[in-house]
CSV table of C-alpha atoms in Angstrom, one decimal:
chain,number,residue,atom,x,y,z
A,141,UNK,CA,21.0,20.6,48.4
A,142,UNK,CA,21.6,24.3,49.0
A,143,UNK,CA,22.9,26.5,45.8
A,144,UNK,CA,25.4,28.7,47.1
A,145,UNK,CA,24.7,31.4,44.5
A,146,UNK,CA,21.9,31.9,42.2
A,147,UNK,CA,21.4,30.9,39.1
A,148,UNK,CA,24.4,28.2,40.0
A,149,UNK,CA,24.6,26.5,36.5
A,150,UNK,CA,24.0,29.4,34.0
A,151,UNK,CA,27.4,28.3,32.0
A,152,UNK,CA,26.7,24.7,32.1
A,153,UNK,CA,23.2,25.2,31.2
A,154,UNK,CA,23.9,27.4,28.0
A,155,UNK,CA,26.2,25.1,26.8
A,156,UNK,CA,24.0,22.1,26.7
A,157,UNK,CA,21.4,24.4,24.9
A,158,UNK,CA,24.1,26.0,22.3
A,159,UNK,CA,25.0,22.0,21.9
A,160,UNK,CA,21.9,20.8,21.2
A,161,UNK,CA,20.6,24.0,18.7
A,162,UNK,CA,20.1,22.8,14.8
A,163,UNK,CA,21.8,25.7,13.8
A,164,UNK,CA,25.1,25.0,15.9
A,165,UNK,CA,25.3,28.9,17.0
A,166,UNK,CA,25.0,30.2,20.7
A,167,UNK,CA,28.2,30.2,22.7
A,168,UNK,CA,27.7,30.1,25.9
A,169,UNK,CA,28.4,32.0,28.8
A,170,UNK,CA,32.0,33.2,28.4
A,171,UNK,CA,34.9,33.2,31.1
A,172,UNK,CA,32.5,30.8,33.6
A,173,UNK,CA,34.0,28.1,35.3
A,174,UNK,CA,32.3,25.2,34.7
A,175,UNK,CA,30.9,22.4,37.1
A,176,UNK,CA,32.1,19.4,34.9
A,177,UNK,CA,30.2,16.7,37.3
A,178,UNK,CA,26.9,18.8,36.2
A,179,UNK,CA,27.6,19.7,33.1
A,180,UNK,CA,28.2,15.6,32.4
A,181,UNK,CA,25.2,14.3,34.9
A,182,UNK,CA,23.3,16.8,32.9
A,183,UNK,CA,24.3,15.5,29.4
A,184,UNK,CA,23.3,12.1,30.0
A,185,UNK,CA,20.1,13.0,32.3
A,186,UNK,CA,19.2,14.7,29.3
A,187,UNK,CA,19.8,12.5,26.6
A,188,UNK,CA,21.7,15.0,25.0
A,189,UNK,CA,25.4,13.8,25.8
A,190,UNK,CA,26.5,12.3,22.5
A,191,UNK,CA,25.5,15.7,20.6
A,192,UNK,CA,27.5,17.5,23.4
A,193,UNK,CA,30.4,15.6,22.5
A,194,UNK,CA,30.0,16.2,18.9
A,195,UNK,CA,29.7,20.7,19.3
A,196,UNK,CA,32.7,20.5,21.6
A,197,UNK,CA,34.3,19.0,18.5
A,198,UNK,CA,33.7,21.5,16.3
A,199,UNK,CA,34.4,23.8,19.4
A,200,UNK,CA,37.6,23.8,20.3
A,201,UNK,CA,37.8,27.3,22.7
A,202,UNK,CA,35.5,25.4,25.1
A,203,UNK,CA,37.7,23.9,27.4
A,204,UNK,CA,36.6,20.6,29.0
A,205,UNK,CA,38.4,18.5,31.2
A,206,UNK,CA,39.4,15.3,30.2
A,207,UNK,CA,37.3,12.7,32.8
A,208,UNK,CA,34.6,14.9,31.3
A,209,UNK,CA,35.4,14.7,27.7
A,210,UNK,CA,36.3,11.1,27.7
A,211,UNK,CA,32.6,10.5,29.5
A,212,UNK,CA,31.4,12.3,26.7
A,213,UNK,CA,33.7,10.6,24.0
A,214,UNK,CA,32.0,7.2,25.5
A,215,UNK,CA,28.3,8.1,25.3
A,216,UNK,CA,29.0,9.4,21.8
A,217,UNK,CA,30.7,5.7,20.2
A,218,UNK,CA,28.2,3.4,22.4
A,219,UNK,CA,25.5,5.5,21.1
A,220,UNK,CA,26.5,5.1,17.8
A,221,UNK,CA,27.2,0.9,18.0
A,222,UNK,CA,23.8,0.7,19.6
A,223,UNK,CA,22.0,2.8,16.8
A,224,UNK,CA,23.7,0.9,14.6
A,225,UNK,CA,22.5,-2.3,16.0
A,226,UNK,CA,19.1,-0.6,16.4
A,227,UNK,CA,18.4,0.6,13.1
A,228,UNK,CA,19.8,-2.8,11.6
A,229,UNK,CA,17.4,-4.8,13.2
A,230,UNK,CA,14.7,-2.0,12.5
A,231,UNK,CA,15.0,-2.7,8.8
A,232,UNK,CA,15.0,-6.4,9.6
A,233,UNK,CA,11.9,-6.0,11.4
A,234,UNK,CA,9.9,-3.8,8.4
A,235,UNK,CA,11.4,-6.4,5.6
A,236,UNK,CA,9.7,-9.5,8.0
A,237,UNK,CA,6.5,-7.9,8.6
A,238,UNK,CA,6.3,-6.4,4.8
A,239,UNK,CA,7.2,-10.4,3.9
A,240,UNK,CA,3.9,-11.2,6.1
A,241,UNK,CA,1.6,-8.4,4.8
A,242,UNK,CA,1.8,-6.0,7.6
A,243,UNK,CA,2.0,-2.4,7.2
A,244,UNK,CA,4.8,-1.0,10.1
A,245,UNK,CA,5.7,2.6,10.4
A,246,UNK,CA,8.8,3.1,12.6
A,247,UNK,CA,8.1,6.5,14.9
A,248,UNK,CA,10.0,8.7,16.9
A,249,UNK,CA,13.7,7.9,17.2
A,250,UNK,CA,14.1,5.0,14.9
A,251,UNK,CA,12.9,7.6,12.0
A,252,UNK,CA,14.3,10.6,13.1
A,253,UNK,CA,18.0,10.0,13.4
A,254,UNK,CA,18.7,9.1,9.9
A,255,UNK,CA,16.4,11.5,8.7
A,256,UNK,CA,17.3,14.6,10.8
A,257,UNK,CA,20.5,14.2,12.3
A,258,UNK,CA,24.4,14.2,10.4
A,259,UNK,CA,24.8,10.9,11.6
A,260,UNK,CA,22.2,8.6,13.9
A,261,UNK,CA,24.9,8.3,16.9
A,262,UNK,CA,23.5,12.2,17.4
A,263,UNK,CA,20.0,11.0,18.5
A,264,UNK,CA,20.1,8.7,21.7
A,265,UNK,CA,17.3,5.5,21.2
A,266,UNK,CA,16.5,3.2,23.8
A,267,UNK,CA,13.9,1.0,21.9
A,268,UNK,CA,12.0,0.9,18.4
A,269,UNK,CA,8.5,2.7,18.4
A,270,UNK,CA,6.6,0.6,15.8
A,271,UNK,CA,2.6,1.5,14.7
A,272,UNK,CA,1.1,-1.0,13.5
A,273,UNK,CA,-2.3,-1.5,12.2
A,274,UNK,CA,-4.7,-2.6,15.2
A,275,UNK,CA,-6.1,-5.5,13.1
A,276,UNK,CA,-2.4,-6.3,12.6
A,277,UNK,CA,-1.3,-6.1,16.4
A,278,UNK,CA,-1.9,-9.6,16.9
A,279,UNK,CA,0.1,-11.0,14.1
A,280,UNK,CA,2.7,-8.6,14.8
A,281,UNK,CA,3.5,-9.9,18.0
A,282,UNK,CA,3.2,-13.8,16.9
A,283,UNK,CA,5.6,-13.0,14.3
A,284,UNK,CA,8.1,-10.9,16.6
A,285,UNK,CA,8.0,-13.7,19.3
A,286,UNK,CA,8.8,-16.7,16.3
A,287,UNK,CA,12.0,-14.5,15.5
A,288,UNK,CA,13.2,-14.7,19.3
A,289,UNK,CA,11.5,-11.6,20.7
A,290,UNK,CA,9.9,-11.6,23.8
A,291,UNK,CA,7.3,-8.9,25.4
A,292,UNK,CA,8.8,-7.2,28.8
A,293,UNK,CA,7.1,-5.8,31.4
A,294,UNK,CA,6.0,-1.8,29.8
A,295,UNK,CA,4.6,1.5,31.3
A,296,UNK,CA,1.0,2.1,31.3
A,297,UNK,CA,-0.3,3.1,27.7
A,298,UNK,CA,-3.2,5.2,25.9
A,299,UNK,CA,-3.5,2.0,23.9
A,300,UNK,CA,-6.8,-0.3,24.7
A,301,UNK,CA,-4.9,-2.9,27.0
A,302,UNK,CA,-6.2,-5.7,24.4
A,303,UNK,CA,-4.6,-3.8,21.8
A,304,UNK,CA,-1.4,-4.1,23.8
A,305,UNK,CA,-1.0,-8.1,23.9
C-alpha cells in the first residue's frame, strides 16, 4: 500500500487517542476529513471500538458517518453483553473454587473492567485470566472439567508445561 500523503491517518489516530484518554480530554485534528473505513478497522484492531463509541456519544461535534457509527454501536453492545456473561461466569468460577478451598485471583481485563471503567462494556474481554497457586492448578483444572469446561489449544506460555495441564 502506498501512502498518497505523509501522515495519512493523523486525524483518525488523534481521534482514537482522544477516545482512549482516561481524562476524556483532547480533541482530534479539527476539520480534517476522516477515513471512516480506517477509523473503524483501527478501533476494532486495537480493541477500543466501545471506547470510541462512548466518546463519540459525548462529543456530538465530531461527525461520523452512519455505517461507522452503527458498527461502533454494535461493537459496544456486543461487548456489553459478552462482558456481562464473562463476569457472571467469573463470579461462578471464583465461588466454586472457594467452595473447594482453592484461592483464585482474577487478572487483567476481568479485574480491570468493573474496577476502573465506568461500565464494563468499555473494556474488551475475550477470556478470563485466573491466577491459581501452583499446587492447586491440577485440582482447579479437574474442578472446571467437572463443570463442563474443556481444554483448548493455547499460545505458548512462560509457565512450565507441567503446570499447564
